[in-house]
PDB file of C-alpha atoms and ligand atoms in Angstrom:
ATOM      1  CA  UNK A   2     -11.475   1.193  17.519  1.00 56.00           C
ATOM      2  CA  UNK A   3      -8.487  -0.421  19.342  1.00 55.00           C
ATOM      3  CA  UNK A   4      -4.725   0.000  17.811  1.00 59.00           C
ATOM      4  CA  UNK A   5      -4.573  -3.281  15.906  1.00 71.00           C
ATOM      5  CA  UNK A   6      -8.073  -3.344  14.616  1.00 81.00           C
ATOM      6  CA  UNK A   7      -6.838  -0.562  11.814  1.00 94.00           C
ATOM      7  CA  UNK A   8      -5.534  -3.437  10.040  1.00 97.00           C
ATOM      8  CA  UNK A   9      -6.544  -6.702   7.964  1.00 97.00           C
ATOM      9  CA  UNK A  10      -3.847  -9.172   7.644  1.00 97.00           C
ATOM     10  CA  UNK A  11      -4.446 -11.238   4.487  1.00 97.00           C
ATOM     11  CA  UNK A  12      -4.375 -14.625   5.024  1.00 94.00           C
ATOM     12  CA  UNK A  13      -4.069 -16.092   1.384  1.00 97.00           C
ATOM     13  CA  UNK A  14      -2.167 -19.227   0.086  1.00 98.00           C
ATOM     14  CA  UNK A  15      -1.399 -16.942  -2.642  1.00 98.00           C
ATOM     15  CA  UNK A  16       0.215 -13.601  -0.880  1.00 98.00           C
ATOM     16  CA  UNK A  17       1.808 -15.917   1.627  1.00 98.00           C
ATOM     17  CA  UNK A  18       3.580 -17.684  -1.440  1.00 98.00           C
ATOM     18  CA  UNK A  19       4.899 -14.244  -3.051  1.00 98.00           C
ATOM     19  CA  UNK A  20       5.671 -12.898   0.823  1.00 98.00           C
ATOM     20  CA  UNK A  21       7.731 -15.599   1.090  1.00 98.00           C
ATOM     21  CA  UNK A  22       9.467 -15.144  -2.369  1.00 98.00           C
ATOM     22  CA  UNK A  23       9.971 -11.610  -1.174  1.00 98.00           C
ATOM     23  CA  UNK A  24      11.624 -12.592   2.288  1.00 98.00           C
ATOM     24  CA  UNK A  25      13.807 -15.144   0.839  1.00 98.00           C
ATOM     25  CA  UNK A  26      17.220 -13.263   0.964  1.00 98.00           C
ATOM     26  CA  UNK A  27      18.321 -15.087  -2.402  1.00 98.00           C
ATOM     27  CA  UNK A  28      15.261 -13.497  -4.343  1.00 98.00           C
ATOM     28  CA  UNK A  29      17.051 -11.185  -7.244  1.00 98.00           C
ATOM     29  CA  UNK A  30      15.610  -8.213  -8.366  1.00 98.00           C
ATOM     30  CA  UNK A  31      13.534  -9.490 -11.074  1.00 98.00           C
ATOM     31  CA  UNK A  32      11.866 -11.994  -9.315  1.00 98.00           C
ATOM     32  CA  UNK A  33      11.487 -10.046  -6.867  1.00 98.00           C
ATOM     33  CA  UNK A  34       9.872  -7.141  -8.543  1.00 98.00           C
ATOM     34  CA  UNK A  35       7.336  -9.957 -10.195  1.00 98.00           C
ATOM     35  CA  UNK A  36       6.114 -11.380  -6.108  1.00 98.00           C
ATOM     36  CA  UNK A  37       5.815  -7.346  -5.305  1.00 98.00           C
ATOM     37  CA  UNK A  38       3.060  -7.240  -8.021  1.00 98.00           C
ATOM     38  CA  UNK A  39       1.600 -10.509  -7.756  1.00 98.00           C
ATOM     39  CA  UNK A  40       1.290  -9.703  -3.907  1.00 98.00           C
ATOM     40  CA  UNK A  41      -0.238  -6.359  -4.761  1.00 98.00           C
ATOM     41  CA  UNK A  42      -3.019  -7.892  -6.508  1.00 98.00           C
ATOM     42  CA  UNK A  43      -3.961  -9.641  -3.145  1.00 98.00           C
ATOM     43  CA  UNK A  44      -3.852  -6.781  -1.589  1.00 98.00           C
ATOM     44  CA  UNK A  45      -5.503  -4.237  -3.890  1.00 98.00           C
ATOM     45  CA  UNK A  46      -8.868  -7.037  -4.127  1.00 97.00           C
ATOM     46  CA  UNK A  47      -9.297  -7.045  -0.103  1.00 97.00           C
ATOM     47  CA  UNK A  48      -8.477  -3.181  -0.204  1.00 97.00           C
ATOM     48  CA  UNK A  49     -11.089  -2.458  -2.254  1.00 97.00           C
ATOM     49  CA  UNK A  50     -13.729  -4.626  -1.385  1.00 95.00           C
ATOM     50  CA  UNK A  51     -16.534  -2.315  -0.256  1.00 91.00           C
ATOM     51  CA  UNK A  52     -15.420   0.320  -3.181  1.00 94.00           C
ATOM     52  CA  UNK A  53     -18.598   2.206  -3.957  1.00 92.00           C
ATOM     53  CA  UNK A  54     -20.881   1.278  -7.160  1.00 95.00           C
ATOM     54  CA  UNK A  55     -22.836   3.114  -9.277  1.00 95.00           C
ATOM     55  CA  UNK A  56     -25.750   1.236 -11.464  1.00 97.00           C
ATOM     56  CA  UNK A  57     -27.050   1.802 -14.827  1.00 97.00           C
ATOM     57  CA  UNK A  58     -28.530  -0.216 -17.313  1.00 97.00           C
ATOM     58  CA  UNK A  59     -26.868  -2.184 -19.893  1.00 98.00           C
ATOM     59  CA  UNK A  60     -27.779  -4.996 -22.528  1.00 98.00           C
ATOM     60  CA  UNK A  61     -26.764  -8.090 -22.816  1.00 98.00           C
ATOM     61  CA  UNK A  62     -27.066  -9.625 -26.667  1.00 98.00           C
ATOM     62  CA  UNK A  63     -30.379 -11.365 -25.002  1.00 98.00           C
ATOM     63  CA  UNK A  64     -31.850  -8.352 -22.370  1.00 98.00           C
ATOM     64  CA  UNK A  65     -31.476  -5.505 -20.712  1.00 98.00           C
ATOM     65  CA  UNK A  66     -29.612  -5.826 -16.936  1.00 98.00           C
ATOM     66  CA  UNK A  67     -28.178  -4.290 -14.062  1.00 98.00           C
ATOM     67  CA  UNK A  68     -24.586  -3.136 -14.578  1.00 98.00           C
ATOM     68  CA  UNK A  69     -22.424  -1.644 -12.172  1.00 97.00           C
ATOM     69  CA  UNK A  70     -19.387   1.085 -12.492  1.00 95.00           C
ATOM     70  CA  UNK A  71     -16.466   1.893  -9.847  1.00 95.00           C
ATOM     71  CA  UNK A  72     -16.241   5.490  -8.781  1.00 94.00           C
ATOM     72  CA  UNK A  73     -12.907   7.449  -9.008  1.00 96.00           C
ATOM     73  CA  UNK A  74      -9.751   5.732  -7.984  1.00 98.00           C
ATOM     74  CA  UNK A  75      -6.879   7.465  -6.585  1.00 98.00           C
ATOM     75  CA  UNK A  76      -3.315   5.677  -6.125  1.00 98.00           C
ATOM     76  CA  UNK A  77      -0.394   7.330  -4.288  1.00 98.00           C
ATOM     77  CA  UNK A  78       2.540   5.793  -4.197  1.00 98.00           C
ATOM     78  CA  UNK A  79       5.230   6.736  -1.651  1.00 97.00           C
ATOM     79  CA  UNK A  80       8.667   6.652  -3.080  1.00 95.00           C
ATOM     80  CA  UNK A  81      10.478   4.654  -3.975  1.00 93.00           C
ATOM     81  CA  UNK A  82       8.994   1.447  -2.803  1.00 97.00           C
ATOM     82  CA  UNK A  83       5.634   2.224  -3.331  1.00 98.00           C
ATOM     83  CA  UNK A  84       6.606   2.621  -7.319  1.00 98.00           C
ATOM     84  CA  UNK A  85       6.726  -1.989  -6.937  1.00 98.00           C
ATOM     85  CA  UNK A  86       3.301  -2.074  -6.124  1.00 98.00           C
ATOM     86  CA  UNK A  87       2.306   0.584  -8.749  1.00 98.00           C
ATOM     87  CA  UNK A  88       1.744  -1.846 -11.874  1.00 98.00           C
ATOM     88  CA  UNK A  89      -0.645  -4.204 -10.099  1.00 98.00           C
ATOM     89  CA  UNK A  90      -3.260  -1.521  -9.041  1.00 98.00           C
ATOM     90  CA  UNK A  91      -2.913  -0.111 -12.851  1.00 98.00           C
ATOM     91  CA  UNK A  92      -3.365  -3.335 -14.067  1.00 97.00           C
ATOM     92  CA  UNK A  93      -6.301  -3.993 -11.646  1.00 97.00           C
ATOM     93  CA  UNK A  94      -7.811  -0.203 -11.965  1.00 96.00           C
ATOM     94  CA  UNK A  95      -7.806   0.799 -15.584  1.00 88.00           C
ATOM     95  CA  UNK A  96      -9.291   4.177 -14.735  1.00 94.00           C
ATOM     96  CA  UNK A  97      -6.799   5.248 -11.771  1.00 97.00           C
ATOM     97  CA  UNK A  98      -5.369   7.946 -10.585  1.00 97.00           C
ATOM     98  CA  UNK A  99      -1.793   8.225  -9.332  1.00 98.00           C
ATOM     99  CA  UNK A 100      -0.116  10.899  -7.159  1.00 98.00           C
ATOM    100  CA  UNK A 101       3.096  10.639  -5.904  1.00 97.00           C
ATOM    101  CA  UNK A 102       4.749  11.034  -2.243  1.00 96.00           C
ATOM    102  CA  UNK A 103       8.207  11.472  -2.292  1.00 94.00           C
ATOM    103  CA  UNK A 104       9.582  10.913   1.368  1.00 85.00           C
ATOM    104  CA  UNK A 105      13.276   9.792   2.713  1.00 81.00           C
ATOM    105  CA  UNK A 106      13.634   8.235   6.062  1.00 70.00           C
ATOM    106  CA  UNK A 107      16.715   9.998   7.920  1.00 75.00           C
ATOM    107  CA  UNK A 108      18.931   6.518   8.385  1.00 71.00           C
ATOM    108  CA  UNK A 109      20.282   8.137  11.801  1.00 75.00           C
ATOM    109  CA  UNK A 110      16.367   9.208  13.115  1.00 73.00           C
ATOM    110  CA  UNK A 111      13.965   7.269  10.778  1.00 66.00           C
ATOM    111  CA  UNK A 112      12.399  10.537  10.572  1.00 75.00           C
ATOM    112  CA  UNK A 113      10.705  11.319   7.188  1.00 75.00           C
ATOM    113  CA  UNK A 114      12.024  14.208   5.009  1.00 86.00           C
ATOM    114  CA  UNK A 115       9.718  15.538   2.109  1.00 90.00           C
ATOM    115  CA  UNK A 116      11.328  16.040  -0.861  1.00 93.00           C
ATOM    116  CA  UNK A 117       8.504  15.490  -3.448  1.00 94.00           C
ATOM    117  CA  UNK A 118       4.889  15.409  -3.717  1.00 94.00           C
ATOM    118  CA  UNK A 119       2.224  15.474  -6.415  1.00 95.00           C
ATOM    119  CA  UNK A 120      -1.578  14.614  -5.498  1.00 96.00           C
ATOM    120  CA  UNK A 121      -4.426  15.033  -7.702  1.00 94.00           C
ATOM    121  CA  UNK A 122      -7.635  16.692  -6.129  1.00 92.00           C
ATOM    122  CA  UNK A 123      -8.945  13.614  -3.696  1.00 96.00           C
ATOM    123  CA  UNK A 124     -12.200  14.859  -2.081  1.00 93.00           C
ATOM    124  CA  UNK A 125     -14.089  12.370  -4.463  1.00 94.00           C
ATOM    125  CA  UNK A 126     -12.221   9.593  -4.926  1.00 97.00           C
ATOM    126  CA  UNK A 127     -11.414   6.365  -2.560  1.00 97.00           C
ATOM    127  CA  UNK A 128      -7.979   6.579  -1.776  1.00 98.00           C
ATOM    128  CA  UNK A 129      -5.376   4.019  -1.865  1.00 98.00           C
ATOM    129  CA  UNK A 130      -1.919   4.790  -0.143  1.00 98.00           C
ATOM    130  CA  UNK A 131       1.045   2.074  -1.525  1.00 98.00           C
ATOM    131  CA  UNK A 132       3.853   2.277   1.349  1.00 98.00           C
ATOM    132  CA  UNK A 133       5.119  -1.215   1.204  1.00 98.00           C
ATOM    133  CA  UNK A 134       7.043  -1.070   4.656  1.00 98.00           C
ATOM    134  CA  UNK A 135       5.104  -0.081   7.780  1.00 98.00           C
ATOM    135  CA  UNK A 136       8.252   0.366   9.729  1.00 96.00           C
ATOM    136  CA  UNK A 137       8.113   3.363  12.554  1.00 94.00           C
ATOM    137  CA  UNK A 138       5.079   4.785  10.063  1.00 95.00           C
ATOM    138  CA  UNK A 139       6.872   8.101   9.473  1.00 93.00           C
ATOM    139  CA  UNK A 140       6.294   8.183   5.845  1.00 93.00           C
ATOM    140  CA  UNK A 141       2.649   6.866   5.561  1.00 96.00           C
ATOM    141  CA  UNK A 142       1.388   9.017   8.597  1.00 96.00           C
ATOM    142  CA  UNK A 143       2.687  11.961   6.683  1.00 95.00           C
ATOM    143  CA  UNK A 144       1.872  10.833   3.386  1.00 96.00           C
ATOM    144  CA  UNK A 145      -1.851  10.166   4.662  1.00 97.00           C
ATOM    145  CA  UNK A 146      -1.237  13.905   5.827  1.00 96.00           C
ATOM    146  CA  UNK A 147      -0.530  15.382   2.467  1.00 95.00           C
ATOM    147  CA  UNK A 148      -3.548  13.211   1.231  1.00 97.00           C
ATOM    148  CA  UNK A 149      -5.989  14.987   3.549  1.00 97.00           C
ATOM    149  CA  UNK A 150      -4.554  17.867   2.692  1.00 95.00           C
ATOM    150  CA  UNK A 151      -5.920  17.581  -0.512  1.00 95.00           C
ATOM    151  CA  UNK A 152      -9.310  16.058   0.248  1.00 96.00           C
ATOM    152  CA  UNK A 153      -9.261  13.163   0.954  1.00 97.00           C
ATOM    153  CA  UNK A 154     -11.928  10.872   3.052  1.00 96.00           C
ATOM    154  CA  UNK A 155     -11.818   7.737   2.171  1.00 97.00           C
ATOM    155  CA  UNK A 156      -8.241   6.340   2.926  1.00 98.00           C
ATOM    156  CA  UNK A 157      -6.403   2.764   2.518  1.00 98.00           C
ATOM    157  CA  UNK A 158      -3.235   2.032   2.890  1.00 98.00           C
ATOM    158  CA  UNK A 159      -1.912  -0.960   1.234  1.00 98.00           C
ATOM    159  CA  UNK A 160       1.274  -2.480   2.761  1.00 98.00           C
ATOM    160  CA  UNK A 161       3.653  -5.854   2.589  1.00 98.00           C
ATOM    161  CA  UNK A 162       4.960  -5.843   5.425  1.00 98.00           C
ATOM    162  CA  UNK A 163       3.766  -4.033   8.750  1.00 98.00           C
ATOM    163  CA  UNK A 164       5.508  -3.689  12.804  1.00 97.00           C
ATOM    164  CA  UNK A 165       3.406  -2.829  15.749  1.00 97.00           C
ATOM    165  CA  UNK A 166       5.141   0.106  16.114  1.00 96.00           C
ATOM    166  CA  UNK A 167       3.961   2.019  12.373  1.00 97.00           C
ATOM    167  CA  UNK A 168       0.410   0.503  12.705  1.00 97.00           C
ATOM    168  CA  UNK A 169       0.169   2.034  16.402  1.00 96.00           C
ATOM    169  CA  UNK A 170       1.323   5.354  15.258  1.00 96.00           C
ATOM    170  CA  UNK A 171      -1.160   5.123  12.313  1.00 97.00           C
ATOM    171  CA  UNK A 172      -3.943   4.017  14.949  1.00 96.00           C
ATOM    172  CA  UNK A 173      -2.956   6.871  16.838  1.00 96.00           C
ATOM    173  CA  UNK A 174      -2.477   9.755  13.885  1.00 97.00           C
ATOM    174  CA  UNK A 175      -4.714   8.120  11.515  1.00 98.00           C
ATOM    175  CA  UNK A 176      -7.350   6.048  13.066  1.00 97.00           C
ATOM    176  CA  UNK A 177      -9.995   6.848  10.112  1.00 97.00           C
ATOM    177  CA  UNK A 178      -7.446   5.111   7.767  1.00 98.00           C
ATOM    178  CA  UNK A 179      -7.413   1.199   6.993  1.00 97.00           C
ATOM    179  CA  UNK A 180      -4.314  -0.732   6.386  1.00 98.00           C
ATOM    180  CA  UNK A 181      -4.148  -4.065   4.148  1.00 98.00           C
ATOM    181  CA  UNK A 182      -0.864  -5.816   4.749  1.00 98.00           C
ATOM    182  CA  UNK A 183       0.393  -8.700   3.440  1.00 98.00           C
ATOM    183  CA  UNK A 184       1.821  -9.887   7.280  1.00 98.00           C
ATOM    184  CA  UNK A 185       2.191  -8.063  10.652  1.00 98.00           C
ATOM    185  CA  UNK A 186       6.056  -8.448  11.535  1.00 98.00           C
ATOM    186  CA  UNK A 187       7.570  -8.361  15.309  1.00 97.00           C
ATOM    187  CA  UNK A 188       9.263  -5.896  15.495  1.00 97.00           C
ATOM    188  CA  UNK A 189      11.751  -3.095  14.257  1.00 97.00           C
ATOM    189  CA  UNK A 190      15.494  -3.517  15.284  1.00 97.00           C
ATOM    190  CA  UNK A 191      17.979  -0.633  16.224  1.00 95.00           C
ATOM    191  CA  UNK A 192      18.147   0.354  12.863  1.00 93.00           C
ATOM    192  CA  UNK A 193      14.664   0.671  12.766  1.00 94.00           C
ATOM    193  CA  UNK A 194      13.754  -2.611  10.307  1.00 97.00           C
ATOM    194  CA  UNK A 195      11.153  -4.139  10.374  1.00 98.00           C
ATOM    195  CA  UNK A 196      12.451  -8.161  11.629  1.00 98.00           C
ATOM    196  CA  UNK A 197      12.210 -10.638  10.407  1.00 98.00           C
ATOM    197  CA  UNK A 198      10.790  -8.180   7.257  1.00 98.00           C
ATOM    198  CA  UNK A 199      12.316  -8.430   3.992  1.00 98.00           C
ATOM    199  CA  UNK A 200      15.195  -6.152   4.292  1.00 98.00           C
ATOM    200  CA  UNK A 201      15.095  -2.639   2.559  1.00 97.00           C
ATOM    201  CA  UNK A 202      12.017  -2.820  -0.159  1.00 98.00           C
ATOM    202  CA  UNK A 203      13.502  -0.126  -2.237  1.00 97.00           C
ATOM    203  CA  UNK A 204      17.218  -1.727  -2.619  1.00 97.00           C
ATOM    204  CA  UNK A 205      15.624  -5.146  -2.801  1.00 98.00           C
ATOM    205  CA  UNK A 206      13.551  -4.110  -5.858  1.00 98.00           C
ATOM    206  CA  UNK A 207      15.808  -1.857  -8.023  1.00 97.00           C
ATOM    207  CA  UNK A 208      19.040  -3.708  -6.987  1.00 96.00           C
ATOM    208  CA  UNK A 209      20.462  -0.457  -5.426  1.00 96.00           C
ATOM    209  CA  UNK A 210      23.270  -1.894  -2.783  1.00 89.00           C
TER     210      UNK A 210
HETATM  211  N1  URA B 320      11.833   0.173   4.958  1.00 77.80           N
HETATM  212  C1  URA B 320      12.266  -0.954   4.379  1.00 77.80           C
HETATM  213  O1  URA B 320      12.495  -0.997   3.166  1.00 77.80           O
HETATM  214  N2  URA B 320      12.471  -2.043   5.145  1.00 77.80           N
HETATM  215  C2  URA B 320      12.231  -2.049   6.475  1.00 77.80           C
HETATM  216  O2  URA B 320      12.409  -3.075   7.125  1.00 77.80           O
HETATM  217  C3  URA B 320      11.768  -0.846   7.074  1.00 77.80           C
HETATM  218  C4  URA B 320      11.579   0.252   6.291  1.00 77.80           C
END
């Protein structure tokens, strides 16, 4: 696999219309909380796409037929960000699973620094990691980390917004592990955001600035 080919940019009217709703600098909180989770549902149908089945029989008021059941669903959401994209996947995945990565990106380094983390036992389940911004990919490589740790084989990471610099580092750290974005940005600036992005995910969500 070459860097790059880690990751599936979706190309639908519909996450293009809620991207844009979440790049448009006038976007307030609550609409933009709403475009995080109608994006989210874009992303979670491509992400889980070849989600293993199991079949077993089941009647229909006329016959018996084929019916088919998801396997165990794990969702980790890296805070805080990931929390915007959290609602969809419920919504989507009555049966999940959700751990939680807490990570904070040193604003001098971009470094991540742990402070929280609760996973669930992962060796069974497909894994879906929600880390909105693939900046320097800090957080997700380490939150993919802390997901192996625990089991885990079967790893997507679902993501708005990625840079060539996070989804080269995943290629790199992670190359076993998918990523579904929503667009693949230019670059990160000297602050290390991802431009032209969407500003900071977390403020632009909860209204923290
Ligand atoms: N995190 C964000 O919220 N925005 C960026 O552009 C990069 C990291």
């Amino acid at each position: 696999m070459l860097p790059g080919m880690n990751l599936t940019v979706i190309d639908h009217p519909l996450t293009r219309h809620y991207l844009s709703i979440l790049r448009d600098e006038t976007t307030p909180p609550e609409a933009f909380r709403a475009a995080t989770k109608g994006l989210t549902y874009t992303l979670v149908l491509e992400a889980t796409k070849r989600l293993p089945l199991a079949q077993h029989e089941i009647r229909t008021p006329l016959e018996p037929t084929v019916g088919y059941r998801i396997g165990e669903v794990v969702a980790i959401a890296v805070l805080r960000a990931g929390l915007g994209m959290l609602d969809a996947v419920l919504e989507t995945i009555p049966h999940v699973r959700v751990g939680f990565a807490g990570v904070q990106r040193d604003e001098e380094t971009a470094t991540p620094q742990e402070y929280y983390a609760k996973l669930p036992d992962l060796s069974r389940a497909t894994v879906l990691v929600l880390e909105p911004m693939l900046a320097t990919g800090g957080s997700l490589a380490w939150a993919v980390s802390k997901a192996k740790e625990s089991g885990a084989t079967d790893i997507t990471a679902l993501c708005v917004v990625t840079a060539p610099e996070g989804v080269r580092r995943m290629y790199e750290e992670h190359p076993d592990v998918h990523i579904v974005a929503a667009a693949h940005d230019r670059e990160l600036d000297d602050r290390y955001y991802i431009v032209p992005g969407l500003g900071d995910m977390g403020d632009r969500l909860f209204g923290t600035w």
